[in-house]
């Protein structure tokens, strides 16, 4: 599965340079030159990491980061033109994973991106734990209220997508493509609905349903109580 990076930088030359410097076989990119485009790309394309500039013609990147952290733990690397300790502290206090100050070498940026990717995949990607749920995707151990449950391969992929994008509405088309596109020429249109239904039943807690919400006409969202 490719690793998707949203490059939110209003300088078109730098934006392109960043994408060229980070180009790898398993990287795909979304581009945003304004905060509006960044918000739309995050909602619609569900990237795995965001490289976020601070200054945009239509607002401040820190405002986007503040809102983002209310619903998502997606890795964020802040790009700032201000060599000021206050900006560094602000970014990190709002939940940024790292920052880099312009002008920066693309080699240094590449190293920081790789470090964040490895660190967040190791710690966020494999283990997900909130009250009532504990999912270890590396060891394939899944628990609901302390009880082990068994998930099929499609259910595991579906759950991983949900917990990686908490609070976001994931379109049916996107879920179907991510889960079944590889190696299958045809997928029954009911396959996703059936898999969702089975996963919901396995994730139900005593006195409460599963935190998978249907967004009618669009798709589904993972919304545990804290979201």
PDB file of C-alpha atoms in Angstrom, residues 1-7 28-32 36-50 64 72 74 161 164-165 168-171 173-175 177-178 218:
ATOM      1  CA  UNK A   1       0.000   0.000   0.000  1.00  0.00           C
ATOM      2  CA  UNK A   2       1.414   3.400  -0.951  1.00  0.00           C
ATOM      3  CA  UNK A   3       2.230   6.061   1.638  1.00  0.00           C
ATOM      4  CA  UNK A   4       0.362   9.275   0.846  1.00  0.00           C
ATOM      5  CA  UNK A   5       1.855  12.688   1.710  1.00  0.00           C
ATOM      6  CA  UNK A   6       0.015  15.998   1.529  1.00  0.00           C
ATOM      7  CA  UNK A   7       2.427  18.837   0.738  1.00  0.00           C
ATOM      8  CA  UNK A  28       2.169   9.357  -3.576  1.00  0.00           C
ATOM      9  CA  UNK A  29       1.484  13.059  -3.167  1.00  0.00           C
ATOM     10  CA  UNK A  30      -1.325  15.556  -2.844  1.00  0.00           C
ATOM     11  CA  UNK A  31      -0.647  19.243  -3.400  1.00  0.00           C
ATOM     12  CA  UNK A  32      -2.169  22.253  -1.654  1.00  0.00           C
ATOM     13  CA  UNK A  36      -8.688  25.679   1.870  1.00  0.00           C
ATOM     14  CA  UNK A  37      -7.035  23.220  -0.515  1.00  0.00           C
ATOM     15  CA  UNK A  38      -5.177  21.588   2.399  1.00  0.00           C
ATOM     16  CA  UNK A  39      -8.405  21.016   4.336  1.00  0.00           C
ATOM     17  CA  UNK A  40     -10.148  19.611   1.273  1.00  0.00           C
ATOM     18  CA  UNK A  41      -7.229  17.286   0.444  1.00  0.00           C
ATOM     19  CA  UNK A  42      -7.124  15.991   4.018  1.00  0.00           C
ATOM     20  CA  UNK A  43     -10.867  15.310   4.103  1.00  0.00           C
ATOM     21  CA  UNK A  44     -11.133  13.789   0.636  1.00  0.00           C
ATOM     22  CA  UNK A  45      -7.829  11.973   0.061  1.00  0.00           C
ATOM     23  CA  UNK A  46      -6.940  10.790   3.587  1.00  0.00           C
ATOM     24  CA  UNK A  47      -3.139  11.238   3.474  1.00  0.00           C
ATOM     25  CA  UNK A  48      -0.783   9.416   5.835  1.00  0.00           C
ATOM     26  CA  UNK A  49       1.368  12.490   6.586  1.00  0.00           C
ATOM     27  CA  UNK A  50       1.108  16.268   6.138  1.00  0.00           C
ATOM     28  CA  UNK A  64      -5.356  24.103  10.728  1.00  0.00           C
ATOM     29  CA  UNK A  72      -6.756  13.043  14.088  1.00  0.00           C
ATOM     30  CA  UNK A  74      -1.912  12.043  11.505  1.00  0.00           C
ATOM     31  CA  UNK A 161      -8.093   2.275   7.855  1.00  0.00           C
ATOM     32  CA  UNK A 164      -5.764   5.512  11.190  1.00  0.00           C
ATOM     33  CA  UNK A 165      -8.315   8.213  10.279  1.00  0.00           C
ATOM     34  CA  UNK A 168     -13.012  11.255   9.205  1.00  0.00           C
ATOM     35  CA  UNK A 169     -15.687  10.071   6.799  1.00  0.00           C
ATOM     36  CA  UNK A 170     -14.120   7.467   4.523  1.00  0.00           C
ATOM     37  CA  UNK A 171     -15.974   7.090   1.201  1.00  0.00           C
ATOM     38  CA  UNK A 173     -15.209   3.808  -3.044  1.00  0.00           C
ATOM     39  CA  UNK A 174     -11.986   4.547  -1.183  1.00  0.00           C
ATOM     40  CA  UNK A 175     -12.520   1.698   1.289  1.00  0.00           C
ATOM     41  CA  UNK A 177     -10.282   0.210  -3.466  1.00  0.00           C
ATOM     42  CA  UNK A 178      -7.904   0.009  -0.496  1.00  0.00           C
ATOM     43  CA  UNK A 218     -20.979   8.807   1.433  1.00  0.00           C
TER      44      UNK A 218
END
